[in-house]
Amino acid sequence: MIGLPMTDTVPTDSPPTAQVTLPDGRVEIAPGAPAPTGPYANEDLLPVPVARRTWTTYNFSALWVGMAHNTASWTLASGLIAVGMDWKQAVFTIALANLIVLVPMLLTGHAGPKYGIPFPVFARASFGVRGANLPAVVRALVACGWFGIQTWIGGEAIYFLAGKLFGDSWANASHIGGYAWTMWLSFAIFWVLQVAIIYRGMETIRRFENWAAPFVLVGAGVMLWWMSSKAGGFGPLLDQPSKLGWGGHFWKLFWPSLMGMIGFWSTLSLNIPDFTRYGKSQKAQTWGQALGLPTTMTLFAFLSVMVTSGSQAVYGEAIWDPVKLAAKTDNVVGIVFALVTVLIATLSVNIAANLVSPAFDFSNIAPRRISFRAGAMTTCVLGVLIFPWKLYSDPQGYIFTWLGLVGGLLGTVAGILIADYWILRRTRLDLADLYRTGGRYWYDGGWNWRAVAAFVTGGVLAVGGADFHPLIDGRPIPALSSLADYGWAVGLGTSLVLYTGLMLLRGRPEATA
């Protein structure tokens, strides 16, 4: 079936490009038809041909196992232990959060296998061909922050590993900016290693995720065995009491914690089309994500809280950073294995989650000038400039400030994307117009002010009343403080309803087929 674009805004003289819908529902540029060209298209942003959409259920599951089993995920769960929860409360919070975030993940991921387009191009349908740069840059800057945090974690692993091998001369080197110069060197080494992998492209990333996933899972299991043997069995790991109980103190901490856990993957709930665009079918991405995300995050949360509870029993304090915990062993073979596991885990998530997306996002700003690789390099540089060592140094600021703010803003974007794609357009898009001046997604000079209004309103309500400590003292809008603990949900719900209403006042968008 062929659908031709029906322009509902500014007419254009450029010839329409046909698209063909296959029996399984996937859509591509019609064979023999010219690919979209112009200032808003380049090779990295064009739809992936159906023949190259080859990722299976296993590929998506492995992607999620590789991304979920990482040091930042570990610190989510162990950080909840550090602020007073017991293992049951921490695992419950994380399991529920990942079941919730799976829903927008699957809804936005649908556009990937159907149309073969990345997130910034998908966002053009709602924000406008030019306006899509707004959510793309917000998402990219968040990824830069995450890239920096994960790179610092990877640098820590190299630093501690080298310290065990080279001795005190490495571990106790002279300090620069509060850290040993050898720590800064380790940070730089890990930074370069990631750049080398991303430059080899998406197929290399897919192969890396396939073997990294099971390796990291085994490594986490070994760490649990080590800690249980140190504690004298699993009993002490399970017996560490909650400092909060199940009363008002717990629930006061639960809601911002839940939003923080949702915020952790709210980034991927936007840009998951960057990966699902390579999907062999909708079934592959749906089952792959459903099997990969909530199950592995819950299992990994259980492993991490067990180990952190064990550290509390063995060392008298909850050590929430797995790199510092692994460094406490005197067994050279054990620490090498543990830290190599941390390195692979960190590489896995940082490349997949924090380099692929902003590479496409920055490319979307100026497609003719910025390639996928140039976008990745931009991310790598900005990831250093955000001072990730400061963000990561405090679990309170890490979970509630950083993740809470991220979740609130990105939930707002997710609400707009879901409303546009599912409620208004019923999953029907025109591929050619996503790259064209004057087409149905051009709106007013390339911007859809309705999406911008929904984004700003949802964002203010979601994070305006949040406590920005330790970034700044106080709350920007104290009157909104009662909404701060529910930032992601407030942002998503507000933007979804407001955007839908504003667009219906304009008139329901036309279908393409």
C-alpha positions as a Python dict, from the first residue, in 0.01 Angstrom:
ca = {
    (1, 'M'): (0, 0, 0),
    (2, 'I'): (137, 341, -95),
    (3, 'G'): (66, 658, 95),
    (4, 'L'): (129, 1001, -57),
    (5, 'P'): (184, 1307, 162),
    (6, 'M'): (-113, 1541, 197),
    (7, 'T'): (23, 1879, 298),
    (8, 'D'): (-200, 2062, 545),
    (9, 'T'): (16, 2369, 598),
    (10, 'V'): (248, 2557, 362),
    (11, 'P'): (253, 2429, 1),
    (12, 'T'): (587, 2331, -146),
    (13, 'D'): (714, 2279, -498),
    (14, 'S'): (938, 1984, -407),
    (15, 'P'): (808, 1654, -549),
    (16, 'P'): (645, 1412, -303),
    (17, 'T'): (825, 1088, -216),
    (18, 'A'): (613, 774, -204),
    (19, 'Q'): (620, 540, 93),
    (20, 'V'): (514, 177, 92),
    (21, 'T'): (348, -14, 376),
    (22, 'L'): (436, -383, 396),
    (23, 'P'): (188, -655, 504),
    (24, 'D'): (344, -665, 855),
    (25, 'G'): (280, -292, 899),
    (26, 'R'): (635, -167, 854),
    (27, 'V'): (678, 137, 632),
    (28, 'E'): (969, 247, 412),
    (29, 'I'): (1045, 475, 118),
    (30, 'A'): (902, 306, -193),
    (31, 'P'): (1161, 108, -394),
    (32, 'G'): (1303, 327, -670),
    (33, 'A'): (1173, 649, -512),
    (34, 'P'): (1434, 911, -423),
    (35, 'A'): (1536, 935, -59),
    (36, 'P'): (1451, 1262, 119),
    (37, 'T'): (1716, 1529, 70),
    (38, 'G'): (1772, 1886, 179),
    (39, 'P'): (1895, 2067, 489),
    (40, 'Y'): (1706, 1837, 730),
    (41, 'A'): (1834, 1503, 603),
    (42, 'N'): (2158, 1310, 614),
    (43, 'E'): (2253, 945, 592),
    (44, 'D'): (2235, 891, 969),
    (45, 'L'): (1887, 1043, 1005),
    (46, 'L'): (1716, 882, 702),
    (47, 'P'): (1477, 588, 757),
    (48, 'V'): (1650, 251, 787),
    (49, 'P'): (1541, 32, 491),
    (50, 'V'): (1334, -273, 589),
    (51, 'A'): (1611, -505, 468),
    (52, 'R'): (1843, -357, 733),
    (53, 'R'): (1593, -381, 1020),
    (54, 'T'): (1734, -706, 1153),
    (55, 'W'): (1747, -685, 1535),
    (56, 'T'): (1569, -977, 1703),
    (57, 'T'): (1407, -1027, 2045),
    (58, 'Y'): (1742, -1152, 2175),
    (59, 'N'): (1924, -843, 2049),
    (60, 'F'): (1685, -611, 2235),
    (61, 'S'): (1690, -827, 2549),
    (62, 'A'): (2070, -835, 2542),
    (63, 'L'): (2076, -459, 2490),
    (64, 'W'): (1870, -412, 2806),
    (65, 'V'): (2066, -666, 3007),
    (66, 'G'): (2384, -485, 2906),
    (67, 'M'): (2238, -145, 2994),
    (68, 'A'): (2061, -248, 3315),
    (69, 'H'): (2358, -437, 3461),
    (70, 'N'): (2581, -140, 3517),
    (71, 'T'): (2736, 49, 3803),
    (72, 'A'): (2484, 335, 3794),
    (73, 'S'): (2197, 84, 3822),
    (74, 'W'): (2381, -76, 4112),
    (75, 'T'): (2413, 257, 4290),
    (76, 'L'): (2040, 324, 4246),
    (77, 'A'): (1953, 26, 4463),
    (78, 'S'): (2247, 52, 4700),
    (79, 'G'): (2181, 426, 4731),
    (80, 'L'): (1832, 349, 4860),
    (81, 'I'): (1990, 128, 5126),
    (82, 'A'): (2228, 412, 5212),
    (83, 'V'): (1938, 654, 5273),
    (84, 'G'): (1752, 415, 5503),
    (85, 'M'): (1549, 153, 5314),
    (86, 'D'): (1586, -221, 5369),
    (87, 'W'): (1633, -466, 5081),
    (88, 'K'): (1260, -538, 5039),
    (89, 'Q'): (1171, -170, 5018),
    (90, 'A'): (1451, -94, 4772),
    (91, 'V'): (1370, -386, 4539),
    (92, 'F'): (997, -305, 4552),
    (93, 'T'): (1062, 59, 4459),
    (94, 'I'): (1286, -29, 4166),
    (95, 'A'): (1065, -311, 4033),
    (96, 'L'): (756, -87, 4032),
    (97, 'A'): (944, 200, 3868),
    (98, 'N'): (1063, -18, 3582),
    (99, 'L'): (720, -165, 3518),
    (100, 'I'): (586, 190, 3495),
    (101, 'V'): (858, 324, 3265),
    (102, 'L'): (825, 20, 3036),
    (103, 'V'): (488, 156, 2918),
    (104, 'P'): (614, 479, 2754),
    (105, 'M'): (921, 283, 2641),
    (106, 'L'): (704, 49, 2433),
    (107, 'L'): (475, 327, 2311),
    (108, 'T'): (754, 548, 2175),
    (109, 'G'): (957, 245, 2063),
    (110, 'H'): (675, 147, 1827),
    (111, 'A'): (774, 413, 1572),
    (112, 'G'): (1121, 259, 1533),
    (113, 'P'): (1046, -73, 1362),
    (114, 'K'): (744, 72, 1183),
    (115, 'Y'): (921, 367, 1018),
    (116, 'G'): (1295, 309, 1075),
    (117, 'I'): (1346, 662, 1212),
    (118, 'P'): (1555, 785, 1509),
    (119, 'F'): (1415, 985, 1801),
    (120, 'P'): (1491, 1341, 1675),
    (121, 'V'): (1315, 1268, 1345),
    (122, 'F'): (1023, 1107, 1529),
    (123, 'A'): (994, 1424, 1742),
    (124, 'R'): (952, 1635, 1426),
    (125, 'A'): (594, 1509, 1391),
    (126, 'S'): (492, 1682, 1715),
    (127, 'F'): (744, 1964, 1765),
    (128, 'G'): (798, 2055, 1398),
    (129, 'V'): (1091, 1988, 1167),
    (130, 'R'): (1295, 2263, 1334),
    (131, 'G'): (1124, 2253, 1672),
    (132, 'A'): (1235, 1892, 1727),
    (133, 'N'): (1574, 2036, 1816),
    (134, 'L'): (1426, 2149, 2149),
    (135, 'P'): (1353, 1798, 2292),
    (136, 'A'): (1655, 1657, 2107),
    (137, 'V'): (1896, 1903, 2270),
    (138, 'V'): (1735, 1855, 2614),
    (139, 'R'): (1773, 1478, 2573),
    (140, 'A'): (2128, 1519, 2442),
    (141, 'L'): (2238, 1738, 2733),
    (142, 'V'): (2097, 1485, 2979),
    (143, 'A'): (2292, 1214, 2798),
    (144, 'C'): (2606, 1425, 2827),
    (145, 'G'): (2555, 1432, 3203),
    (146, 'W'): (2505, 1057, 3214),
    (147, 'F'): (2803, 998, 2988),
    (148, 'G'): (3021, 1198, 3222),
    (149, 'I'): (2896, 1013, 3532),
    (150, 'Q'): (2949, 672, 3374),
    (151, 'T'): (3291, 769, 3242),
    (152, 'W'): (3393, 879, 3591),
    (153, 'I'): (3277, 539, 3724),
    (154, 'G'): (3478, 359, 3457),
    (155, 'G'): (3780, 574, 3538),
    (156, 'E'): (3742, 479, 3906),
    (157, 'A'): (3754, 111, 3812),
    (158, 'I'): (4075, 160, 3615),
    (159, 'Y'): (4223, 368, 3898),
    (160, 'F'): (4156, 106, 4167),
    (161, 'L'): (4261, -182, 3940),
    (162, 'A'): (4589, -13, 3854),
    (163, 'G'): (4639, 72, 4222),
    (164, 'K'): (4624, -296, 4314),
    (165, 'L'): (4871, -381, 4039),
    (166, 'F'): (5117, -90, 4076),
    (167, 'G'): (5092, -23, 4449),
    (168, 'D'): (5101, 296, 4657),
    (169, 'S'): (5288, 501, 4398),
    (170, 'W'): (4972, 492, 4183),
    (171, 'A'): (4705, 499, 4453),
    (172, 'N'): (4866, 777, 4657),
    (173, 'A'): (4987, 1000, 4375),
    (174, 'S'): (4984, 1376, 4422),
    (175, 'H'): (4643, 1543, 4402),
    (176, 'I'): (4506, 1783, 4145),
    (177, 'G'): (4161, 1936, 4195),
    (178, 'G'): (4087, 1708, 4490),
    (179, 'Y'): (4181, 1380, 4320),
    (180, 'A'): (4505, 1196, 4248),
    (181, 'W'): (4648, 1276, 3906),
    (182, 'T'): (4635, 902, 3835),
    (183, 'M'): (4255, 917, 3880),
    (184, 'W'): (4235, 1189, 3616),
    (185, 'L'): (4454, 976, 3388),
    (186, 'S'): (4225, 676, 3442),
    (187, 'F'): (3926, 895, 3357),
    (188, 'A'): (4095, 1001, 3032),
    (189, 'I'): (4186, 642, 2937),
    (190, 'F'): (3828, 524, 2976),
    (191, 'W'): (3705, 827, 2780),
    (192, 'V'): (3931, 739, 2486),
    (193, 'L'): (3827, 372, 2495),
    (194, 'Q'): (3461, 464, 2450),
    (195, 'V'): (3534, 700, 2163),
    (196, 'A'): (3720, 420, 1984),
    (197, 'I'): (3420, 184, 2009),
    (198, 'I'): (3152, 433, 1906),
    (199, 'Y'): (3351, 525, 1596),
    (200, 'R'): (3303, 171, 1465),
    (201, 'G'): (2927, 218, 1438),
    (202, 'M'): (2597, 59, 1545),
    (203, 'E'): (2676, -297, 1434),
    (204, 'T'): (2983, -305, 1659),
    (205, 'I'): (2767, -180, 1946),
    (206, 'R'): (2513, -461, 1886),
    (207, 'R'): (2784, -729, 1892),
    (208, 'F'): (2943, -579, 2203),
    (209, 'E'): (2610, -578, 2391),
    (210, 'N'): (2545, -943, 2299),
    (211, 'W'): (2851, -1076, 2484),
    (212, 'A'): (2879, -808, 2753),
    (213, 'A'): (2534, -883, 2897),
    (214, 'P'): (2595, -1238, 3028),
    (215, 'F'): (2949, -1151, 3143),
    (216, 'V'): (2825, -870, 3366),
    (217, 'L'): (2547, -1086, 3514),
    (218, 'V'): (2802, -1353, 3613),
    (219, 'G'): (3025, -1084, 3764),
    (220, 'A'): (2741, -952, 3983),
    (221, 'G'): (2668, -1304, 4101),
    (222, 'V'): (3033, -1356, 4197),
    (223, 'M'): (3029, -1030, 4394),
    (224, 'L'): (2720, -1149, 4585),
    (225, 'W'): (2890, -1481, 4667),
    (226, 'W'): (3200, -1297, 4792),
    (227, 'M'): (3003, -1066, 5019),
    (228, 'S'): (2788, -1346, 5161),
    (229, 'S'): (3101, -1546, 5245),
    (230, 'K'): (3248, -1241, 5421),
    (231, 'A'): (2925, -1187, 5617),
    (232, 'G'): (2895, -1555, 5716),
    (233, 'G'): (2606, -1649, 5487),
    (234, 'F'): (2300, -1487, 5334),
    (235, 'G'): (2127, -1437, 5670),
    (236, 'P'): (2310, -1116, 5767),
    (237, 'L'): (2243, -975, 5417),
    (238, 'L'): (1869, -1027, 5458),
    (239, 'D'): (1850, -924, 5823),
    (240, 'Q'): (1963, -562, 5791),
    (241, 'P'): (1663, -363, 5916),
    (242, 'S'): (1499, -64, 5755),
    (243, 'K'): (1570, 266, 5928),
    (244, 'L'): (1232, 389, 5807),
    (245, 'G'): (978, 115, 5884),
    (246, 'W'): (669, 95, 5664),
    (247, 'G'): (498, 401, 5805),
    (248, 'G'): (500, 768, 5714),
    (249, 'H'): (879, 799, 5706),
    (250, 'F'): (903, 533, 5434),
    (251, 'W'): (624, 672, 5217),
    (252, 'K'): (767, 1023, 5242),
    (253, 'L'): (1090, 887, 5090),
    (254, 'F'): (918, 637, 4859),
    (255, 'W'): (754, 881, 4616),
    (256, 'P'): (1061, 1090, 4527),
    (257, 'S'): (1260, 765, 4514),
    (258, 'L'): (1009, 611, 4274),
    (259, 'M'): (1020, 917, 4050),
    (260, 'G'): (1399, 907, 4063),
    (261, 'M'): (1403, 541, 3960),
    (262, 'I'): (1164, 619, 3673),
    (263, 'G'): (1382, 915, 3583),
    (264, 'F'): (1679, 681, 3545),
    (265, 'W'): (1533, 529, 3227),
    (266, 'S'): (1310, 820, 3126),
    (267, 'T'): (1595, 913, 2893),
    (268, 'L'): (1561, 587, 2700),
    (269, 'S'): (1180, 612, 2698),
    (270, 'L'): (1232, 903, 2458),
    (271, 'N'): (1514, 789, 2235),
    (272, 'I'): (1441, 415, 2225),
    (273, 'P'): (1350, 457, 1852),
    (274, 'D'): (1726, 510, 1798),
    (275, 'F'): (1752, 133, 1860),
    (276, 'T'): (1409, -5, 1767),
    (277, 'R'): (1449, 146, 1418),
    (278, 'Y'): (1671, -158, 1354),
    (279, 'G'): (1401, -400, 1479),
    (280, 'K'): (1294, -693, 1267),
    (281, 'S'): (933, -655, 1383),
    (282, 'Q'): (714, -496, 1648),
    (283, 'K'): (710, -831, 1827),
    (284, 'A'): (1090, -829, 1849),
    (285, 'Q'): (1109, -488, 2015),
    (286, 'T'): (805, -544, 2240),
    (287, 'W'): (910, -882, 2375),
    (288, 'G'): (1277, -788, 2382),
    (289, 'Q'): (1210, -484, 2598),
    (290, 'A'): (947, -648, 2818),
    (291, 'L'): (1177, -941, 2890),
    (292, 'G'): (1491, -731, 2917),
    (293, 'L'): (1407, -419, 3119),
    (294, 'P'): (1190, -488, 3428),
    (295, 'T'): (1324, -840, 3492),
    (296, 'T'): (1693, -756, 3472),
    (297, 'M'): (1662, -429, 3661),
    (298, 'T'): (1476, -604, 3944),
    (299, 'L'): (1726, -891, 3957),
    (300, 'F'): (2019, -653, 3951),
    (301, 'A'): (1857, -439, 4220),
    (302, 'F'): (1823, -750, 4437),
    (303, 'L'): (2190, -840, 4384),
    (304, 'S'): (2309, -488, 4462),
    (305, 'V'): (2100, -443, 4778),
    (306, 'M'): (2214, -782, 4904),
    (307, 'V'): (2578, -688, 4855),
    (308, 'T'): (2529, -340, 5005),
    (309, 'S'): (2346, -489, 5305),
    (310, 'G'): (2637, -728, 5339),
    (311, 'S'): (2884, -441, 5340),
    (312, 'Q'): (2683, -285, 5623),
    (313, 'A'): (2710, -612, 5820),
    (314, 'V'): (3082, -665, 5744),
    (315, 'Y'): (3221, -310, 5749),
    (316, 'G'): (2970, -132, 5971),
    (317, 'E'): (2856, 103, 5694),
    (318, 'A'): (2661, 73, 5368),
    (319, 'I'): (2916, 108, 5087),
    (320, 'W'): (2699, 208, 4793),
    (321, 'D'): (2979, 246, 4534),
    (322, 'P'): (3066, -105, 4399),
    (323, 'V'): (3409, 8, 4279),
    (324, 'K'): (3511, 118, 4629),
    (325, 'L'): (3359, -199, 4773),
    (326, 'A'): (3550, -424, 4532),
    (327, 'A'): (3871, -240, 4617),
    (328, 'K'): (3842, -362, 4978),
    (329, 'T'): (3935, -721, 4889),
    (330, 'D'): (4299, -827, 4922),
    (331, 'N'): (4264, -1102, 4661),
    (332, 'V'): (4431, -972, 4345),
    (333, 'V'): (4248, -1216, 4115),
    (334, 'G'): (3916, -1124, 4277),
    (335, 'I'): (3959, -751, 4244),
    (336, 'V'): (4082, -779, 3884),
    (337, 'F'): (3771, -982, 3794),
    (338, 'A'): (3537, -745, 3981),
    (339, 'L'): (3681, -430, 3831),
    (340, 'V'): (3699, -572, 3478),
    (341, 'T'): (3329, -656, 3520),
    (342, 'V'): (3263, -295, 3624),
    (343, 'L'): (3455, -171, 3320),
    (344, 'I'): (3260, -386, 3075),
    (345, 'A'): (2929, -299, 3241),
    (346, 'T'): (3004, 71, 3227),
    (347, 'L'): (3118, 54, 2866),
    (348, 'S'): (2801, -135, 2777),
    (349, 'V'): (2555, 116, 2916),
    (350, 'N'): (2750, 430, 2837),
    (351, 'I'): (2793, 358, 2470),
    (352, 'A'): (2439, 231, 2414),
    (353, 'A'): (2245, 472, 2636),
    (354, 'N'): (2458, 785, 2643),
    (355, 'L'): (2643, 811, 2314),
    (356, 'V'): (2407, 676, 2047),
    (357, 'S'): (2119, 908, 2130),
    (358, 'P'): (2301, 1244, 2157),
    (359, 'A'): (2499, 1155, 1846),
    (360, 'F'): (2170, 1150, 1652),
    (361, 'D'): (2033, 1447, 1851),
    (362, 'F'): (2327, 1676, 1777),
    (363, 'S'): (2327, 1561, 1415),
    (364, 'N'): (1963, 1672, 1394),
    (365, 'I'): (2065, 2032, 1474),
    (366, 'A'): (2259, 2068, 1148),
    (367, 'P'): (2232, 1744, 946),
    (368, 'R'): (2457, 1867, 664),
    (369, 'R'): (2739, 1967, 900),
    (370, 'I'): (2715, 1726, 1196),
    (371, 'S'): (2744, 1354, 1135),
    (372, 'F'): (2670, 1074, 1381),
    (373, 'R'): (3039, 1057, 1475),
    (374, 'A'): (3067, 1434, 1517),
    (375, 'G'): (2761, 1427, 1744),
    (376, 'A'): (2921, 1153, 1952),
    (377, 'M'): (3239, 1357, 1993),
    (378, 'T'): (3034, 1658, 2103),
    (379, 'T'): (2878, 1440, 2372),
    (380, 'C'): (3217, 1316, 2487),
    (381, 'V'): (3347, 1670, 2533),
    (382, 'L'): (3036, 1808, 2706),
    (383, 'G'): (3031, 1502, 2933),
    (384, 'V'): (3356, 1621, 3086),
    (385, 'L'): (3253, 1984, 3114),
    (386, 'I'): (2953, 1908, 3340),
    (387, 'F'): (3191, 1799, 3622),
    (388, 'P'): (3046, 1446, 3668),
    (389, 'W'): (3257, 1379, 3978),
    (390, 'K'): (3047, 1636, 4163),
    (391, 'L'): (2715, 1484, 4057),
    (392, 'Y'): (2823, 1134, 4157),
    (393, 'S'): (2980, 1218, 4491),
    (394, 'D'): (2655, 1233, 4693),
    (395, 'P'): (2377, 967, 4675),
    (396, 'Q'): (2121, 1217, 4804),
    (397, 'G'): (2189, 1465, 4526),
    (398, 'Y'): (2240, 1187, 4271),
    (399, 'I'): (1902, 1018, 4326),
    (400, 'F'): (1674, 1306, 4422),
    (401, 'T'): (1820, 1613, 4252),
    (402, 'W'): (1980, 1482, 3933),
    (403, 'L'): (1740, 1196, 3857),
    (404, 'G'): (1435, 1386, 3979),
    (405, 'L'): (1502, 1686, 3754),
    (406, 'V'): (1586, 1464, 3457),
    (407, 'G'): (1272, 1258, 3503),
    (408, 'G'): (1045, 1558, 3533),
    (409, 'L'): (1167, 1726, 3215),
    (410, 'L'): (1186, 1412, 3002),
    (411, 'G'): (849, 1287, 3121),
    (412, 'T'): (707, 1607, 2976),
    (413, 'V'): (854, 1528, 2634),
    (414, 'A'): (730, 1169, 2653),
    (415, 'G'): (374, 1290, 2714),
    (416, 'I'): (382, 1501, 2397),
    (417, 'L'): (528, 1223, 2181),
    (418, 'I'): (273, 968, 2302),
    (419, 'A'): (-20, 1206, 2260),
    (420, 'D'): (82, 1300, 1907),
    (421, 'Y'): (171, 953, 1779),
    (422, 'W'): (-97, 741, 1947),
    (423, 'I'): (-393, 969, 2027),
    (424, 'L'): (-385, 1217, 1738),
    (425, 'R'): (-212, 1041, 1449),
    (426, 'R'): (-299, 681, 1539),
    (427, 'T'): (62, 575, 1458),
    (428, 'R'): (45, 708, 1099),
    (429, 'L'): (329, 929, 975),
    (430, 'D'): (448, 1062, 641),
    (431, 'L'): (817, 983, 604),
    (432, 'A'): (900, 1237, 336),
    (433, 'D'): (736, 1528, 522),
    (434, 'L'): (950, 1458, 829),
    (435, 'Y'): (1246, 1589, 626),
    (436, 'R'): (1071, 1855, 415),
    (437, 'T'): (1027, 2231, 433),
    (438, 'G'): (661, 2328, 399),
    (439, 'G'): (513, 1985, 465),
    (440, 'R'): (257, 1876, 722),
    (441, 'Y'): (516, 1887, 1004),
    (442, 'W'): (643, 2235, 917),
    (443, 'Y'): (373, 2410, 1124),
    (444, 'D'): (481, 2776, 1178),
    (445, 'G'): (830, 2827, 1039),
    (446, 'G'): (926, 2473, 1137),
    (447, 'W'): (798, 2502, 1497),
    (448, 'N'): (479, 2373, 1657),
    (449, 'W'): (416, 2626, 1933),
    (450, 'R'): (154, 2394, 2088),
    (451, 'A'): (421, 2135, 2167),
    (452, 'V'): (651, 2404, 2305),
    (453, 'A'): (372, 2541, 2526),
    (454, 'A'): (292, 2193, 2658),
    (455, 'F'): (662, 2125, 2722),
    (456, 'V'): (717, 2451, 2913),
    (457, 'T'): (398, 2417, 3118),
    (458, 'G'): (461, 2052, 3203),
    (459, 'G'): (824, 2119, 3283),
    (460, 'V'): (749, 2408, 3519),
    (461, 'L'): (487, 2205, 3707),
    (462, 'A'): (716, 1899, 3721),
    (463, 'V'): (1037, 2056, 3847),
    (464, 'G'): (954, 2414, 3947),
    (465, 'G'): (890, 2317, 4308),
    (466, 'A'): (1182, 2072, 4336),
    (467, 'D'): (1465, 2105, 4585),
    (468, 'F'): (1772, 2170, 4370),
    (469, 'H'): (2018, 2100, 4654),
    (470, 'P'): (2314, 2054, 4623),
    (471, 'L'): (2306, 2249, 4294),
    (472, 'I'): (2139, 2555, 4448),
    (473, 'D'): (1970, 2632, 4779),
    (474, 'G'): (1594, 2637, 4793),
    (475, 'R'): (1315, 2577, 4542),
    (476, 'P'): (1262, 2801, 4235),
    (477, 'I'): (881, 2806, 4284),
    (478, 'P'): (798, 2711, 4645),
    (479, 'A'): (422, 2708, 4573),
    (480, 'L'): (474, 2400, 4352),
    (481, 'S'): (668, 2204, 4615),
    (482, 'S'): (376, 1961, 4669),
    (483, 'L'): (418, 1841, 4307),
    (484, 'A'): (794, 1792, 4327),
    (485, 'D'): (784, 1435, 4454),
    (486, 'Y'): (577, 1329, 4152),
    (487, 'G'): (772, 1518, 3885),
    (488, 'W'): (780, 1254, 3611),
    (489, 'A'): (410, 1173, 3638),
    (490, 'V'): (313, 1542, 3662),
    (491, 'G'): (521, 1632, 3357),
    (492, 'L'): (394, 1345, 3144),
    (493, 'G'): (28, 1386, 3239),
    (494, 'T'): (22, 1764, 3204),
    (495, 'S'): (192, 1774, 2864),
    (496, 'L'): (-15, 1485, 2725),
    (497, 'V'): (-347, 1647, 2815),
    (498, 'L'): (-248, 2003, 2723),
    (499, 'Y'): (-88, 1909, 2390),
    (500, 'T'): (-386, 1693, 2292),
    (501, 'G'): (-628, 1975, 2370),
    (502, 'L'): (-432, 2240, 2182),
    (503, 'M'): (-393, 2018, 1875),
    (504, 'L'): (-762, 1927, 1868),
    (505, 'L'): (-849, 2296, 1872),
    (506, 'R'): (-633, 2325, 1560),
    (507, 'G'): (-799, 2022, 1399),
    (508, 'R'): (-707, 1653, 1401),
    (509, 'P'): (-397, 1582, 1186),
    (510, 'E'): (-463, 1416, 851),
    (511, 'A'): (-367, 1052, 799),
    (512, 'T'): (-113, 952, 537),
    (513, 'A'): (-258, 614, 441),
}
